Amino acid sequence: MARRRGDDGHVTETVDERVGVEMGELRGTHVPVLLERCLELLAPALGRPGRTVHVDATLGLAGHAEAVLTAHPETVLIGLDRDTEALAHARVRLARFADRIHLEHAVYDELPEVLDRLGYPAIDGVLFDLGVSSLQLDAPDRGFAYAQDAPLDMRMDQTRGVTAEEVVNTYSHPDLARLLRVYGEEKFAGKIASAIIRERERTRITSSARLAELVRDAIPAPARRTGGHPAKRTFQALRIEVNRELAALETALPAALDKLTVGGRMVVLSYHSLEDRLTKQALADRVRSKGPVDLPVELPGSGPTFRLLSRGAELPGEDEVAANPRAASVRLRAAERLDPEATRQGRTDRERYRRRAKAMHQPGAGSPGSGTDPRSTPGDGNGTDEEGEGT
């Protein structure tokens, strides 16, 4: 086998061409990002007794999925991907697990419908490995990579949707500038949009190389000297627009959280700030109490339903980046679903301890001859509950 590294940093082991590999057979495997950490985070949920159900919402070439199935012999995998070519490769790679896998041609925001169709009301684990795959970047006819010439397609699912060529040649200047600014976080969005408009008035833009050239020429020379390839942000913006990535993610994250069992876990790998921001917002809504802070117990339905498994986003280590450069930009967030009854009891116990400690610090509390029994001081759980935070 020969090893090579794709534009996105994935290391690929390529089978000798004499084998005669056809479409659908696995030509190679990429190095899954943060694989060991993902397995570690998912293990408490998937390693429970009996059958567990795990969803790989972005199956790709099935590197993470294969590791999960190997580590957890009782786990059933539901793998989603919108890319039919990726599904064909994954199906071959996971053939030995055929009796406990379901591979579905679907976008991750279709997860509830997929689970209903397969008859799984709840799941124990879910992984989102966001972004674009090596398979898509390396395919010369897909148009994802600015480093090689190809038709402007950029669809992850080539069976449906508009292409990048249609976006570039039909969007108005304000719409082009908006998507470059919002989805690509491109400072020169207006200049690039103007260059695209001028070029398409002369001739239709159909080539990824020509688009990359237009973007490079539109950005001032001093700004081109840093930050990588000048077309990187434009290609990211077009890819997100063509595939509705953020809209799908905004719907998919809450839906996946809703399907997790108590003790179930979600892990999300993001590769740019827009994905990570949506993930952070989706989790923040679930990990904080919505009830009044001064109540001694959590009101039904008001407590946190998840807990974060790390403080903030986890970053890759130096060894991870050295082995797989794509991991350099990854941000990992993970959360576990809580038992609401245990959460309410935990808050009650903490409140009783807080009240008891506060009562013990009141003047004369529990001192000889005071006539005050610290066990009946208001707020200790035996007396009145009128005392609250800050009173």
Tab-separated table of C-alpha atoms in Angstrom:
chain	number	residue	atom	x	y	z
A	1	MET	CA	0.000	0.000	0.000
A	2	ALA	CA	1.089	3.555	-0.714
A	3	ARG	CA	0.391	6.449	1.664
A	4	ARG	CA	-0.546	9.922	0.441
A	5	ARG	CA	-1.937	13.051	2.012
A	6	GLY	CA	-4.973	14.855	0.552
A	7	ASP	CA	-5.540	18.624	0.352
A	8	ASP	CA	-7.507	18.504	3.620
A	9	GLY	CA	-4.736	16.703	5.501
A	10	HIS	CA	-6.268	13.235	5.572
A	11	VAL	CA	-3.681	10.491	5.175
A	12	THR	CA	-4.834	7.860	2.680
A	13	GLU	CA	-3.567	4.311	2.205
A	14	THR	CA	-4.111	3.408	-1.448
A	15	VAL	CA	-4.524	-0.173	-2.615
A	16	ASP	CA	-2.201	-1.305	-5.387
A	17	GLU	CA	-3.960	-0.530	-8.686
A	18	ARG	CA	-3.270	-4.104	-9.896
A	19	VAL	CA	-6.058	-5.274	-7.597
A	20	GLY	CA	-8.567	-3.702	-9.992
A	21	VAL	CA	-10.761	-1.807	-7.559
A	22	GLU	CA	-14.161	-0.746	-8.885
A	23	MET	CA	-16.639	1.880	-7.624
A	24	GLY	CA	-18.092	0.818	-4.302
A	25	GLU	CA	-14.970	-1.080	-3.238
A	26	LEU	CA	-12.853	0.548	-0.593
A	27	ARG	CA	-9.743	2.042	-2.175
A	28	GLY	CA	-8.334	3.469	1.036
A	29	THR	CA	-8.987	4.786	4.477
A	30	HIS	CA	-8.455	8.238	5.915
A	31	VAL	CA	-7.152	8.916	9.420
A	32	PRO	CA	-10.220	9.804	11.524
A	33	VAL	CA	-9.807	13.024	13.481
A	34	LEU	CA	-9.504	12.692	17.293
A	35	LEU	CA	-10.471	9.024	17.036
A	36	GLU	CA	-9.285	7.894	20.466
A	37	ARG	CA	-10.894	10.859	22.215
A	38	CYS	CA	-14.202	10.259	20.431
A	39	LEU	CA	-14.148	6.591	21.470
A	40	GLU	CA	-13.339	7.563	25.048
A	41	LEU	CA	-16.237	10.020	25.219
A	42	LEU	CA	-18.758	7.630	23.647
A	43	ALA	CA	-17.715	4.529	25.604
A	44	PRO	CA	-19.814	5.107	28.773
A	45	ALA	CA	-22.967	5.389	26.647
A	46	LEU	CA	-22.270	2.632	24.116
A	47	GLY	CA	-20.659	0.192	26.535
A	48	ARG	CA	-23.743	-0.253	28.703
A	49	PRO	CA	-25.208	-3.770	29.023
A	50	GLY	CA	-27.415	-4.961	26.179
A	51	ARG	CA	-27.926	-3.504	22.733
A	52	THR	CA	-27.002	0.137	22.223
A	53	VAL	CA	-27.636	2.332	19.184
A	54	HIS	CA	-25.100	4.765	17.755
A	55	VAL	CA	-25.630	7.277	14.955
A	56	ASP	CA	-22.737	8.451	12.794
A	57	ALA	CA	-24.411	11.489	11.302
A	58	THR	CA	-21.557	12.125	8.855
A	59	LEU	CA	-20.436	8.624	7.903
A	60	GLY	CA	-17.916	9.539	5.181
A	61	LEU	CA	-15.362	6.774	4.701
A	62	ALA	CA	-16.507	5.197	8.007
A	63	GLY	CA	-13.275	5.516	9.981
A	64	HIS	CA	-15.024	6.501	13.205
A	65	ALA	CA	-17.874	4.059	12.556
A	66	GLU	CA	-15.538	1.088	12.084
A	67	ALA	CA	-13.749	1.872	15.359
A	68	VAL	CA	-17.044	2.160	17.254
A	69	LEU	CA	-18.361	-1.137	15.898
A	70	THR	CA	-15.081	-2.875	16.740
A	71	ALA	CA	-14.980	-1.498	20.282
A	72	HIS	CA	-18.651	-2.235	21.035
A	73	PRO	CA	-19.818	-5.641	19.736
A	74	GLU	CA	-23.399	-5.077	20.927
A	75	THR	CA	-23.814	-1.685	19.273
A	76	VAL	CA	-26.028	-1.124	16.239
A	77	LEU	CA	-24.797	1.607	13.884
A	78	ILE	CA	-26.968	3.958	11.872
A	79	GLY	CA	-24.748	5.787	9.378
A	80	LEU	CA	-25.969	8.810	7.447
A	81	ASP	CA	-24.326	10.470	4.481
A	82	ARG	CA	-25.633	12.548	1.608
A	83	ASP	CA	-22.759	11.443	-0.637
A	84	THR	CA	-23.673	8.235	-2.487
A	85	GLU	CA	-20.042	7.578	-3.382
A	86	ALA	CA	-19.010	7.758	0.279
A	87	LEU	CA	-21.825	5.368	1.194
A	88	ALA	CA	-20.603	2.863	-1.399
A	89	HIS	CA	-17.093	2.915	0.054
A	90	ALA	CA	-18.384	2.742	3.635
A	91	ARG	CA	-20.612	-0.228	2.834
A	92	VAL	CA	-17.587	-2.237	1.677
A	93	ARG	CA	-15.480	-1.175	4.637
A	94	LEU	CA	-18.180	-2.173	7.133
A	95	ALA	CA	-19.253	-5.379	5.347
A	96	ARG	CA	-18.166	-7.608	8.219
A	97	PHE	CA	-20.634	-5.770	10.498
A	98	ALA	CA	-23.530	-6.148	8.051
A	99	ASP	CA	-25.871	-7.678	10.637
A	100	ARG	CA	-25.783	-4.552	12.827
A	101	ILE	CA	-25.491	-1.587	10.489
A	102	HIS	CA	-27.980	0.594	8.657
A	103	LEU	CA	-26.397	2.910	6.065
A	104	GLU	CA	-28.755	5.634	4.885
A	105	HIS	CA	-28.588	8.126	2.032
A	106	ALA	CA	-29.682	11.159	4.050
A	107	VAL	CA	-28.582	14.529	5.406
A	108	TYR	CA	-28.204	14.726	9.179
A	109	ASP	CA	-31.252	16.964	9.598
A	110	GLU	CA	-33.292	13.985	8.353
A	111	LEU	CA	-32.284	11.926	11.406
A	112	PRO	CA	-35.748	11.817	13.062
A	113	GLU	CA	-37.342	10.498	9.871
A	114	VAL	CA	-34.605	7.879	9.448
A	115	LEU	CA	-34.997	6.661	13.033
A	116	ASP	CA	-38.772	6.453	12.664
A	117	ARG	CA	-38.440	4.450	9.464
A	118	LEU	CA	-35.946	2.030	11.033
A	119	GLY	CA	-37.969	1.676	14.234
A	120	TYR	CA	-35.515	3.195	16.721
A	121	PRO	CA	-37.303	5.607	19.096
A	122	ALA	CA	-34.089	6.580	20.899
A	123	ILE	CA	-30.308	6.366	20.530
A	124	ASP	CA	-27.363	6.065	22.909
A	125	GLY	CA	-24.647	7.902	21.002
A	126	VAL	CA	-24.271	10.286	18.079
A	127	LEU	CA	-21.210	11.698	16.329
A	128	PHE	CA	-21.030	14.658	13.955
A	129	ASP	CA	-17.706	14.986	12.077
A	130	LEU	CA	-18.500	18.118	10.104
A	131	GLY	CA	-16.903	19.671	7.024
A	132	VAL	CA	-15.851	18.183	3.713
A	133	SER	CA	-14.248	14.757	3.297
A	134	SER	CA	-11.030	13.715	1.578
A	135	LEU	CA	-13.084	11.732	-0.919
A	136	GLN	CA	-14.863	14.912	-2.016
A	137	LEU	CA	-11.722	17.042	-2.062
A	138	ASP	CA	-9.715	14.517	-4.057
A	139	ALA	CA	-12.340	13.762	-6.717
A	140	PRO	CA	-11.367	15.857	-9.768
A	141	ASP	CA	-14.960	16.297	-10.935
A	142	ARG	CA	-16.437	17.582	-7.666
A	143	GLY	CA	-15.069	21.157	-7.682
A	144	PHE	CA	-14.402	21.428	-3.937
A	145	ALA	CA	-10.670	22.117	-4.127
A	146	TYR	CA	-9.236	25.456	-5.170
A	147	ALA	CA	-5.830	23.826	-5.718
A	148	GLN	CA	-6.942	21.900	-8.822
A	149	ASP	CA	-9.086	22.735	-11.833
A	150	ALA	CA	-12.552	21.151	-11.997
A	151	PRO	CA	-16.134	22.004	-12.901
A	152	LEU	CA	-17.795	24.178	-10.241
A	153	ASP	CA	-20.088	21.628	-8.600
A	154	MET	CA	-19.418	21.375	-4.813
A	155	ARG	CA	-22.544	19.306	-4.117
A	156	MET	CA	-21.952	16.636	-1.510
A	157	ASP	CA	-25.010	14.881	-2.916
A	158	GLN	CA	-24.690	14.960	-6.684
A	159	THR	CA	-28.223	13.643	-7.132
A	160	ARG	CA	-29.918	16.890	-6.105
A	161	GLY	CA	-29.528	20.597	-5.419
A	162	VAL	CA	-27.959	23.580	-7.150
A	163	THR	CA	-24.277	23.668	-8.046
A	164	ALA	CA	-21.661	26.254	-7.173
A	165	GLU	CA	-21.625	27.206	-10.850
A	166	GLU	CA	-25.299	28.193	-10.616
A	167	VAL	CA	-24.678	30.240	-7.476
A	168	VAL	CA	-21.688	32.071	-8.939
A	169	ASN	CA	-23.443	32.870	-12.220
A	170	THR	CA	-26.943	33.777	-10.974
A	171	TYR	CA	-26.718	35.389	-7.519
A	172	SER	CA	-26.913	39.166	-7.365
A	173	HIS	CA	-23.991	41.215	-6.085
A	174	PRO	CA	-25.613	41.766	-2.640
A	175	ASP	CA	-26.384	38.053	-2.269
A	176	LEU	CA	-22.896	36.992	-3.317
A	177	ALA	CA	-21.280	39.511	-0.967
A	178	ARG	CA	-23.546	38.398	1.886
A	179	LEU	CA	-22.760	34.704	1.587
A	180	LEU	CA	-19.006	35.368	1.252
A	181	ARG	CA	-19.068	37.639	4.282
A	182	VAL	CA	-21.288	35.436	6.475
A	183	TYR	CA	-20.311	31.898	5.460
A	184	GLY	CA	-16.705	32.606	4.498
A	185	GLU	CA	-16.014	35.395	7.008
A	186	GLU	CA	-14.332	37.099	4.057
A	187	LYS	CA	-13.247	40.716	4.650
A	188	PHE	CA	-13.100	41.452	0.920
A	189	ALA	CA	-16.514	39.993	0.110
A	190	GLY	CA	-17.662	43.075	-1.814
A	191	LYS	CA	-14.536	43.205	-3.976
A	192	ILE	CA	-14.736	39.505	-4.786
A	193	ALA	CA	-18.444	39.732	-5.631
A	194	SER	CA	-17.710	42.636	-7.993
A	195	ALA	CA	-14.954	40.662	-9.723
A	196	ILE	CA	-17.316	37.715	-10.194
A	197	ILE	CA	-20.050	39.939	-11.650
A	198	ARG	CA	-17.618	41.554	-14.106
A	199	GLU	CA	-16.276	38.206	-15.265
A	200	ARG	CA	-19.652	36.554	-15.767
A	201	GLU	CA	-20.850	39.518	-17.842
A	202	ARG	CA	-18.034	38.633	-20.191
A	203	THR	CA	-18.342	34.828	-20.039
A	204	ARG	CA	-19.907	32.204	-17.784
A	205	ILE	CA	-17.705	31.033	-14.893
A	206	THR	CA	-17.500	27.232	-14.981
A	207	SER	CA	-14.024	26.401	-13.691
A	208	SER	CA	-12.789	26.184	-10.091
A	209	ALA	CA	-9.344	27.326	-11.240
A	210	ARG	CA	-10.798	30.419	-12.929
A	211	LEU	CA	-12.837	31.269	-9.846
A	212	ALA	CA	-9.765	30.883	-7.602
A	213	GLU	CA	-7.850	33.215	-9.949
A	214	LEU	CA	-10.600	35.843	-9.811
A	215	VAL	CA	-10.655	35.733	-6.025
A	216	ARG	CA	-6.872	36.015	-5.765
A	217	ASP	CA	-6.778	39.030	-8.059
A	218	ALA	CA	-9.626	40.745	-6.165
A	219	ILE	CA	-7.826	40.591	-2.804
A	220	PRO	CA	-5.142	43.261	-2.166
A	221	ALA	CA	-1.610	41.895	-2.441
A	222	PRO	CA	-0.636	42.545	1.232
A	223	ALA	CA	-3.664	40.525	2.412
A	224	ARG	CA	-2.713	37.591	0.157
A	225	ARG	CA	0.584	37.060	1.946
A	226	THR	CA	-0.980	35.551	5.080
A	227	GLY	CA	-3.855	33.253	5.960
A	228	GLY	CA	-3.301	30.487	3.426
A	229	HIS	CA	-4.748	30.329	-0.077
A	230	PRO	CA	-6.707	33.542	-0.849
A	231	ALA	CA	-9.644	31.541	-2.274
A	232	LYS	CA	-10.048	29.337	0.809
A	233	ARG	CA	-12.817	31.406	2.418
A	234	THR	CA	-14.726	31.894	-0.841
A	235	PHE	CA	-14.763	28.159	-1.571
A	236	GLN	CA	-15.880	27.447	2.002
A	237	ALA	CA	-18.753	29.931	1.654
A	238	LEU	CA	-19.922	28.473	-1.647
A	239	ARG	CA	-19.740	24.927	-0.298
A	240	ILE	CA	-21.847	25.867	2.742
A	241	GLU	CA	-24.418	27.638	0.560
A	242	VAL	CA	-24.679	24.829	-2.007
A	243	ASN	CA	-25.118	22.135	0.645
A	244	ARG	CA	-27.161	24.169	3.150
A	245	GLU	CA	-24.706	22.974	5.768
A	246	LEU	CA	-25.460	25.459	8.536
A	247	ALA	CA	-29.224	25.354	8.057
A	248	ALA	CA	-29.132	21.552	8.240
A	249	LEU	CA	-26.852	21.607	11.285
A	250	GLU	CA	-29.046	24.106	13.116
A	251	THR	CA	-31.954	21.667	12.764
A	252	ALA	CA	-29.966	18.468	13.272
A	253	LEU	CA	-28.257	19.233	16.585
A	254	PRO	CA	-31.434	19.774	18.672
A	255	ALA	CA	-33.096	16.802	16.958
A	256	ALA	CA	-30.175	14.524	17.829
A	257	LEU	CA	-30.111	15.737	21.435
A	258	ASP	CA	-33.842	15.032	21.744
A	259	LYS	CA	-33.324	11.417	20.626
A	260	LEU	CA	-30.620	10.564	23.166
A	261	THR	CA	-31.464	8.282	26.089
A	262	VAL	CA	-30.546	9.200	29.672
A	263	GLY	CA	-26.782	8.699	29.807
A	264	GLY	CA	-26.567	9.010	26.027
A	265	ARG	CA	-23.766	11.154	24.586
A	266	MET	CA	-23.210	13.447	21.611
A	267	VAL	CA	-19.790	14.371	20.211
A	268	VAL	CA	-19.349	17.112	17.596
A	269	LEU	CA	-16.178	17.851	15.622
A	270	SER	CA	-16.258	21.321	14.019
A	271	TYR	CA	-13.715	22.796	11.635
A	272	HIS	CA	-14.657	26.467	11.488
A	273	SER	CA	-16.156	29.010	13.862
A	274	LEU	CA	-19.642	28.963	12.293
A	275	GLU	CA	-20.113	25.240	12.966
A	276	ASP	CA	-18.646	25.526	16.443
A	277	ARG	CA	-20.863	28.493	17.315
A	278	LEU	CA	-24.024	26.593	16.372
A	279	THR	CA	-22.859	23.602	18.411
A	280	LYS	CA	-22.084	25.761	21.432
A	281	GLN	CA	-25.500	27.435	21.243
A	282	ALA	CA	-27.368	24.123	20.914
A	283	LEU	CA	-25.622	22.714	23.987
A	284	ALA	CA	-25.856	25.899	26.054
A	285	ASP	CA	-29.643	25.778	25.811
A	286	ARG	CA	-29.662	22.306	27.417
A	287	VAL	CA	-27.060	22.585	30.187
A	288	ARG	CA	-28.500	25.433	32.236
A	289	SER	CA	-31.514	25.603	34.512
A	290	LYS	CA	-34.490	27.619	33.326
A	291	GLY	CA	-36.062	27.857	36.779
A	292	PRO	CA	-35.721	30.661	39.369
A	293	VAL	CA	-32.336	30.497	41.074
A	294	ASP	CA	-33.744	30.967	44.586
A	295	LEU	CA	-36.004	27.894	44.605
A	296	PRO	CA	-34.800	25.023	46.865
A	297	VAL	CA	-35.869	22.419	44.309
A	298	GLU	CA	-35.858	22.270	40.527
A	299	LEU	CA	-39.309	22.752	39.055
A	300	PRO	CA	-40.394	19.908	36.762
A	301	GLY	CA	-39.166	20.598	33.245
A	302	SER	CA	-36.972	23.551	34.242
A	303	GLY	CA	-33.697	21.844	35.073
A	304	PRO	CA	-30.702	21.189	32.835
A	305	THR	CA	-31.165	18.166	30.618
A	306	PHE	CA	-27.506	17.747	29.627
A	307	ARG	CA	-24.065	18.259	31.098
A	308	LEU	CA	-20.958	19.255	29.173
A	309	LEU	CA	-18.159	16.700	29.114
A	310	SER	CA	-15.411	19.303	28.794
A	311	ARG	CA	-14.911	22.939	29.703
A	312	GLY	CA	-15.295	24.784	26.424
A	313	ALA	CA	-14.094	23.323	23.133
A	314	GLU	CA	-11.299	20.751	23.192
A	315	LEU	CA	-8.376	21.385	20.858
A	316	PRO	CA	-6.117	18.778	19.246
A	317	GLY	CA	-2.724	17.971	20.697
A	318	GLU	CA	0.558	18.367	18.860
A	319	ASP	CA	0.820	14.641	18.160
A	320	GLU	CA	-2.673	14.592	16.633
A	321	VAL	CA	-1.870	17.491	14.305
A	322	ALA	CA	1.465	15.956	13.316
A	323	ALA	CA	-0.231	12.675	12.392
A	324	ASN	CA	-3.149	14.340	10.638
A	325	PRO	CA	-2.832	18.035	9.681
A	326	ARG	CA	-6.587	18.329	9.091
A	327	ALA	CA	-7.013	18.106	12.856
A	328	ALA	CA	-5.289	21.468	13.285
A	329	SER	CA	-8.569	23.388	13.024
A	330	VAL	CA	-10.837	20.919	14.836
A	331	ARG	CA	-12.885	21.925	17.878
A	332	LEU	CA	-14.527	19.132	19.881
A	333	ARG	CA	-17.606	19.574	22.075
A	334	ALA	CA	-19.483	16.790	23.848
A	335	ALA	CA	-22.424	16.415	26.205
A	336	GLU	CA	-24.330	13.724	28.130
A	337	ARG	CA	-28.067	13.520	28.758
A	338	LEU	CA	-29.027	13.749	32.440
A	339	ASP	CA	-31.669	11.982	34.479
A	340	PRO	CA	-34.131	14.796	35.358
A	341	GLU	CA	-35.032	13.231	38.717
A	342	ALA	CA	-31.382	12.921	39.712
A	343	THR	CA	-30.837	16.529	38.632
A	344	ARG	CA	-33.698	17.747	40.804
A	345	GLN	CA	-32.467	15.739	43.796
A	346	GLY	CA	-28.935	17.053	43.260
A	347	ARG	CA	-30.148	20.633	43.334
A	348	THR	CA	-32.204	19.926	46.469
A	349	ASP	CA	-29.182	18.456	48.245
A	350	ARG	CA	-26.961	21.370	47.227
A	351	GLU	CA	-29.592	23.862	48.376
A	352	ARG	CA	-29.944	22.154	51.755
A	353	TYR	CA	-26.189	22.250	52.234
A	354	ARG	CA	-26.066	25.932	51.248
A	355	ARG	CA	-28.865	26.850	53.627
A	356	ARG	CA	-27.322	24.862	56.470
A	357	ALA	CA	-23.943	26.513	55.969
A	358	LYS	CA	-25.558	29.963	55.822
A	359	ALA	CA	-27.569	29.306	58.979
A	360	MET	CA	-24.466	28.220	60.871
A	361	HIS	CA	-22.876	31.601	60.145
A	362	GLN	CA	-25.807	33.628	61.525
A	363	PRO	CA	-25.096	35.439	64.871
A	364	GLY	CA	-25.790	33.088	67.774
A	365	ALA	CA	-26.588	30.147	65.540
A	366	GLY	CA	-26.091	27.010	67.576
A	367	SER	CA	-24.154	28.765	70.352
A	368	PRO	CA	-24.601	27.653	73.983
A	369	GLY	CA	-27.502	29.383	75.682
A	370	SER	CA	-28.843	30.901	72.503
A	371	GLY	CA	-31.897	28.704	72.575
A	372	THR	CA	-31.479	28.091	68.860
A	373	ASP	CA	-31.330	24.577	67.520
A	374	PRO	CA	-29.287	24.627	64.304
A	375	ARG	CA	-31.275	21.655	63.049
A	376	SER	CA	-34.455	23.793	62.933
A	377	THR	CA	-32.937	26.962	61.531
A	378	PRO	CA	-34.974	28.247	58.543
A	379	GLY	CA	-33.472	26.990	55.349
A	380	ASP	CA	-32.030	23.709	56.608
A	381	GLY	CA	-34.691	21.641	54.924
A	382	ASN	CA	-36.682	21.078	58.146
A	383	GLY	CA	-38.038	24.569	58.690
A	384	THR	CA	-39.458	27.255	56.411
A	385	ASP	CA	-38.240	27.610	52.836
A	386	GLU	CA	-38.855	31.333	52.582
A	387	GLU	CA	-35.167	32.243	52.785
A	388	GLY	CA	-33.612	32.636	49.346
A	389	GLU	CA	-30.430	33.651	47.580
A	390	GLY	CA	-29.147	36.976	48.904
A	391	THR	CA	-31.685	37.423	51.692
